[in-house]
Amino acid sequence: MTFNLRNSVIFLSLAIIILLGSLTIFSVTSIDVNSFLRFLLINIFVILFVLLLFNQINLNRIFSFGLILFLFNILLVLSVEIFGKEINGSKRWLDFGFLSLQPSEFMKITYALFVIQYLRFYGFKFSRFRSIFLLSVLFISALPIIYQPDLGTGLVYTILGLMFLFICGMHRFYFIAMGIFGILLSPLIYTFGLTSYQKGRIISWFSSDQTLSEKWNILQSEISIGSGGLFGEGFLNSKQNEFNFLPEADTDFIFSIYAEQFGFIGVFLILIFLGCFIVMTTFLTMTDKRLTSDLSPYYIGTYCTFVIGFSFLLNILMVSGMIPVVGLPLPFFTKGGSSLLCFSIMLGLIFTSRGFLK
Amino acid sequence: MKDNKIQIYKTRTKILIGFFILILALVTARFFYLQIIQGNELKELRERNINTFEYIYPKRGRILSKDGIVLAEDRKVFSLAIDIEQKPSEQSINKLADLYPDKIKVENLRLKVSNSIKFRRPEIVIERLTQEDLAKYLVGGSDITGFSVIEGYEREYNSHPSIFHVLGHMGYINDSDVQYFSPRINEYNAKIWSKVGKSGIERVYEKRLQGQHGKRFFQRNARGDKKVITDISSFMEGEELSISINFQAQKLAYELMNERKGAVVVIDLQDFSIPVAISTPSISANDLRDISSSQYQDLLNDPTRPLFNRAFMGLYPPASTIKPLLTIFALNNEYTNWDETIFDDGFFRFEEEERIFNAWREGGHGLTDLEKALVESSNPFFMNLSIRYEKDLFVEFLKSSSFGSKLCEDCYPHQFSPLIDDDWKYKNFGKELYKGDFINLGVGQGYMLTTPLHLSLISGILANRGEYELPYLVTKKQNKLFINEDLTDEDWNKLHSSLVNVIYSQNGTGYRINAGELNLAGKSGTAQVVDINSREEYDEVRTNPLLRDHAIFIGYAPYDNPRYSIAVIVENGESGGRVAGPIAKEVLEELLNDI
């Protein structure tokens, strides 16, 4: 591991985000300091464990398991239908007693690994067949997620998969074509492809009827955020949380509680740290002097960085009412095993690919 | 080729970095907008989320009759209401509808729930739960959420129909109520009271009866399982009102009417309060409480008009009962005196127009002076007088007798007897009053219309020798009024003795009343419902009960020291002396025995 100024800034930014995430989850769920420390320790432990694990494994070994991991992941997603537990009318979780996992969360990693294994074989040359094949695999593998039903995760998975193909250098023609098709097909998808629950979520975002509970959630979220003002109400002082006005405060809407406690200054700071982490990491990866013909570590590293960055921004756009409410976790904030494990693995991939740990 | 791949990778990473920074900037702007620009507004919304209040409703004041009977009081009842703190689920809505299939329609309930949440108002689902309903809910409703049994008050009236019109009733507030109360009650807040007085005492004394509401401030959480009361503002129970109605006499009067349409109004001449005011037919005020709209429509469309308060609103031609009042006018302006006589042959010939007016008695009364004209009710005598009336003096005299002005401040709804002057006739017929009109006006027909309340007051004016006050139910209006007259005591005595003779002389139109020791004085009247030009026509009309004449009687007793004045109207009762008079006698007897 090389310690220089740039790496220090990256690590510090990341550490602050993780610390603030743990503080916020603590402020939402409990006022017991022990549980906060336990939560922080679990966070750090999981992250470090994954990082160390990746340190021991050659990235190439991981890539060579791409297809198997991907298929296994799909199998897990399908098995949720049979063994999963249902929450809010949707089966997403596998319950292991000490930990409940959402296998669909991991699809965005395993798909990327599968793509790398597949393309490496062809020296990352996209033929028309390969492009269409990879796109088809992406869309088909998204279907079980969407029909869980979990439109949000499914959509995000698809978009992130496309982003990975974009990074890997698939011809821009496909992206343009898909953009046009997507716009043209969206009415059909809305009519035939969505359940009434999903339609309700979309309707609520466009309609101004505040009695719809989705709209109410958004309103309460905006109230939390706005109440923070410039300086915030102070740590542990979220009234919206104390009086239970914000639903899902420990998962999807946790950032609103953060914003209420720490104000615009707190939000601005965390966005600065996020920006530092994402931009510096991707920029440094891109300008690495060791770029060789095998770009796969760079592809996966850049991809994972952007996944963290865009997941973060999508969640914040959601809680601030800019996009419809789709159940998106906030990296290192949202309470939940899959989310933490998933983003830890991504961190592992980022640092392994950059060779920070070597 | 290799460089190309690196180049593509770098370009695309740059594009993604640019895109990321763009969204980052967008997010920053959004949070700046929410937290800095909208911050205070949103914070206020949060405080409203948490800090809320509910109204504390005071018990509405009781209404008592003068003889101490409770006419209206609030009783504690249990109702099933929507709990706005926990939104009822679709499942609970269906279950509740299943629990009370005959009381709840699912669609209505759903509408109520959405309104309730929209306006944050705990809408009532079932009013007044019976013991059985309550048991049903407690046993079968354990898994129903979002509803709660609340305690409240409900107006319970004395069920006797005689009292309905005076008391009025309560009903859900609507726009016209808001318009009515806003100027009358200081800082009227229509959102607080869901039910208000719709008519009668309940409406006029809404403010005093309702009392002062209080507020219970509390902090609550979204689930409603945490509630901390932070403050309670003081509240005041509604005022108890005692009204001037003598319930025993009121009941008696109603029963004497025996389902016939009409009204009885008595005024206590000591203070001009109203001890009896009934309108028949009527209903029990309790029946209006949870009446369906179609049942209410039926009541409105009922040809006997049970909801119409004839006592304060009904306009009837006073007929011969106006004669004593016009006698004062005629004597005062020297149109006649007690000595003038005419020959009454049963007709009055209006020579200017060559019109002939029939009088009620075939053959007439013969040689008639003023006293005989009053006692036997001679129309030709008064018609002969009325063509002498000067228009301005006549109108001024009617005005001084409270024609065209409000009689009673706390009678609601209230109609005043129209003042027949040129303006009135212009408005209704497009021309001035002319001499021929006075022939009918002079015998209380034609355009002349009075309410039973006004007739009772006129009777009081006669008894009280021209001095009077405005009648009232609760609050006395302190100012004495006088009619335009300057009669000598002798004139008054003669007038009074004529009115006594109406009852006690064998020729008197009220002799059949057999007033005995009541010492009644009065005047009967028979108001034509339709214009009749010949006796043949008259006989035809009589066969149709709805076209028969109205029987009217006004009077006061005891005549030597008048205490009560009365007016009785029996629609289509035909004979004032025989039909309306006996009712007056019995009611006055009841009142005078009570003293």
PDB file of N, CA, C and O in Angstrom, chain B residues 445-471:
ATOM      1  N   GLN B 445    -109.398  42.245   4.550  1.00  0.00           N
ATOM      2  CA  GLN B 445    -109.271  41.325   3.428  1.00  0.00           C
ATOM      3  C   GLN B 445    -108.414  41.993   2.367  1.00  0.00           C
ATOM      4  O   GLN B 445    -107.718  42.960   2.645  1.00  0.00           O
ATOM      5  N   GLY B 446    -108.460  41.447   1.163  1.00  0.00           N
ATOM      6  CA  GLY B 446    -107.686  42.050   0.096  1.00  0.00           C
ATOM      7  C   GLY B 446    -106.210  41.851   0.340  1.00  0.00           C
ATOM      8  O   GLY B 446    -105.753  40.734   0.558  1.00  0.00           O
ATOM      9  N   TYR B 447    -105.493  42.976   0.352  1.00  0.00           N
ATOM     10  CA  TYR B 447    -104.046  42.858   0.473  1.00  0.00           C
ATOM     11  C   TYR B 447    -103.601  42.669   1.905  1.00  0.00           C
ATOM     12  O   TYR B 447    -102.439  42.420   2.168  1.00  0.00           O
ATOM     13  N   MET B 448    -104.501  42.858   2.844  1.00  0.00           N
ATOM     14  CA  MET B 448    -104.036  42.862   4.216  1.00  0.00           C
ATOM     15  C   MET B 448    -103.720  41.454   4.705  1.00  0.00           C
ATOM     16  O   MET B 448    -104.545  40.543   4.609  1.00  0.00           O
ATOM     17  N   LEU B 449    -102.501  41.288   5.191  1.00  0.00           N
ATOM     18  CA  LEU B 449    -102.058  39.988   5.692  1.00  0.00           C
ATOM     19  C   LEU B 449    -101.324  40.194   7.013  1.00  0.00           C
ATOM     20  O   LEU B 449    -100.568  41.152   7.168  1.00  0.00           O
ATOM     21  N   THR B 450    -101.588  39.301   7.959  1.00  0.00           N
ATOM     22  CA  THR B 450    -100.899  39.402   9.249  1.00  0.00           C
ATOM     23  C   THR B 450    -100.455  38.014   9.682  1.00  0.00           C
ATOM     24  O   THR B 450    -101.044  37.010   9.303  1.00  0.00           O
ATOM     25  N   THR B 451     -99.437  37.992  10.504  1.00  0.00           N
ATOM     26  CA  THR B 451     -99.014  36.713  11.082  1.00  0.00           C
ATOM     27  C   THR B 451     -99.812  36.495  12.366  1.00  0.00           C
ATOM     28  O   THR B 451    -100.262  37.458  12.988  1.00  0.00           O
ATOM     29  N   PRO B 452     -99.983  35.258  12.785  1.00  0.00           N
ATOM     30  CA  PRO B 452    -100.647  35.002  14.061  1.00  0.00           C
ATOM     31  C   PRO B 452     -99.986  35.748  15.216  1.00  0.00           C
ATOM     32  O   PRO B 452    -100.667  36.262  16.100  1.00  0.00           O
ATOM     33  N   LEU B 453     -98.656  35.824  15.198  1.00  0.00           N
ATOM     34  CA  LEU B 453     -97.959  36.565  16.247  1.00  0.00           C
ATOM     35  C   LEU B 453     -98.408  38.017  16.262  1.00  0.00           C
ATOM     36  O   LEU B 453     -98.673  38.608  17.318  1.00  0.00           O
ATOM     37  N   HIS B 454     -98.528  38.597  15.082  1.00  0.00           N
ATOM     38  CA  HIS B 454     -98.933  39.988  14.979  1.00  0.00           C
ATOM     39  C   HIS B 454    -100.376  40.179  15.448  1.00  0.00           C
ATOM     40  O   HIS B 454    -100.697  41.145  16.138  1.00  0.00           O
ATOM     41  N   LEU B 455    -101.235  39.227  15.103  1.00  0.00           N
ATOM     42  CA  LEU B 455    -102.635  39.316  15.539  1.00  0.00           C
ATOM     43  C   LEU B 455    -102.726  39.280  17.058  1.00  0.00           C
ATOM     44  O   LEU B 455    -103.510  40.009  17.669  1.00  0.00           O
ATOM     45  N   SER B 456    -101.921  38.421  17.653  1.00  0.00           N
ATOM     46  CA  SER B 456    -101.913  38.336  19.102  1.00  0.00           C
ATOM     47  C   SER B 456    -101.444  39.660  19.695  1.00  0.00           C
ATOM     48  O   SER B 456    -101.973  40.142  20.697  1.00  0.00           O
ATOM     49  N   LEU B 457    -100.446  40.254  19.035  1.00  0.00           N
ATOM     50  CA  LEU B 457     -99.942  41.544  19.500  1.00  0.00           C
ATOM     51  C   LEU B 457    -101.005  42.626  19.345  1.00  0.00           C
ATOM     52  O   LEU B 457    -101.189  43.476  20.222  1.00  0.00           O
ATOM     53  N   ILE B 458    -101.735  42.591  18.219  1.00  0.00           N
ATOM     54  CA  ILE B 458    -102.802  43.573  17.998  1.00  0.00           C
ATOM     55  C   ILE B 458    -103.841  43.462  19.101  1.00  0.00           C
ATOM     56  O   ILE B 458    -104.310  44.465  19.672  1.00  0.00           O
ATOM     57  N   SER B 459    -104.161  42.229  19.453  1.00  0.00           N
ATOM     58  CA  SER B 459    -105.100  42.007  20.545  1.00  0.00           C
ATOM     59  C   SER B 459    -104.542  42.607  21.837  1.00  0.00           C
ATOM     60  O   SER B 459    -105.277  43.206  22.631  1.00  0.00           O
ATOM     61  N   GLY B 460    -103.235  42.461  22.044  1.00  0.00           N
ATOM     62  CA  GLY B 460    -102.587  43.048  23.211  1.00  0.00           C
ATOM     63  C   GLY B 460    -102.634  44.563  23.179  1.00  0.00           C
ATOM     64  O   GLY B 460    -102.826  45.223  24.211  1.00  0.00           O
ATOM     65  N   ILE B 461    -102.459  45.129  21.979  1.00  0.00           N
ATOM     66  CA  ILE B 461    -102.513  46.585  21.829  1.00  0.00           C
ATOM     67  C   ILE B 461    -103.887  47.100  22.235  1.00  0.00           C
ATOM     68  O   ILE B 461    -104.028  48.115  22.934  1.00  0.00           O
ATOM     69  N   LEU B 462    -104.918  46.342  21.807  1.00  0.00           N
ATOM     70  CA  LEU B 462    -106.282  46.732  22.169  1.00  0.00           C
ATOM     71  C   LEU B 462    -106.458  46.683  23.678  1.00  0.00           C
ATOM     72  O   LEU B 462    -106.987  47.616  24.289  1.00  0.00           O
ATOM     73  N   ALA B 463    -106.010  45.587  24.285  1.00  0.00           N
ATOM     74  CA  ALA B 463    -106.182  45.402  25.714  1.00  0.00           C
ATOM     75  C   ALA B 463    -105.424  46.471  26.498  1.00  0.00           C
ATOM     76  O   ALA B 463    -105.870  46.947  27.534  1.00  0.00           O
ATOM     77  N   ASN B 464    -104.271  46.827  25.988  1.00  0.00           N
ATOM     78  CA  ASN B 464    -103.348  47.725  26.694  1.00  0.00           C
ATOM     79  C   ASN B 464    -103.565  49.189  26.339  1.00  0.00           C
ATOM     80  O   ASN B 464    -102.722  50.017  26.622  1.00  0.00           O
ATOM     81  N   ARG B 465    -104.636  49.485  25.664  1.00  0.00           N
ATOM     82  CA  ARG B 465    -104.993  50.853  25.292  1.00  0.00           C
ATOM     83  C   ARG B 465    -103.903  51.557  24.466  1.00  0.00           C
ATOM     84  O   ARG B 465    -103.485  52.678  24.767  1.00  0.00           O
ATOM     85  N   GLY B 466    -103.421  50.837  23.461  1.00  0.00           N
ATOM     86  CA  GLY B 466    -102.542  51.485  22.483  1.00  0.00           C
ATOM     87  C   GLY B 466    -101.077  51.481  22.823  1.00  0.00           C
ATOM     88  O   GLY B 466    -100.234  51.848  22.007  1.00  0.00           O
ATOM     89  N   GLU B 467    -100.758  51.060  24.014  1.00  0.00           N
ATOM     90  CA  GLU B 467     -99.345  51.056  24.399  1.00  0.00           C
ATOM     91  C   GLU B 467     -98.871  49.610  24.340  1.00  0.00           C
ATOM     92  O   GLU B 467     -99.559  48.712  24.813  1.00  0.00           O
ATOM     93  N   TYR B 468     -97.688  49.393  23.756  1.00  0.00           N
ATOM     94  CA  TYR B 468     -97.242  47.991  23.667  1.00  0.00           C
ATOM     95  C   TYR B 468     -95.732  47.893  23.591  1.00  0.00           C
ATOM     96  O   TYR B 468     -95.014  48.885  23.480  1.00  0.00           O
ATOM     97  N   GLU B 469     -95.265  46.654  23.691  1.00  0.00           N
ATOM     98  CA  GLU B 469     -93.845  46.363  23.506  1.00  0.00           C
ATOM     99  C   GLU B 469     -93.731  45.226  22.509  1.00  0.00           C
ATOM    100  O   GLU B 469     -94.709  44.558  22.215  1.00  0.00           O
ATOM    101  N   LEU B 470     -92.511  45.006  22.044  1.00  0.00           N
ATOM    102  CA  LEU B 470     -92.338  43.895  21.114  1.00  0.00           C
ATOM    103  C   LEU B 470     -92.264  42.589  21.888  1.00  0.00           C
ATOM    104  O   LEU B 470     -91.578  42.495  22.900  1.00  0.00           O
ATOM    105  N   PRO B 471     -92.986  41.580  21.441  1.00  0.00           N
ATOM    106  CA  PRO B 471     -92.965  40.304  22.159  1.00  0.00           C
ATOM    107  C   PRO B 471     -91.605  39.599  22.048  1.00  0.00           C
ATOM    108  O   PRO B 471     -90.821  39.895  21.141  1.00  0.00           O
TER     109      PRO B 471
END
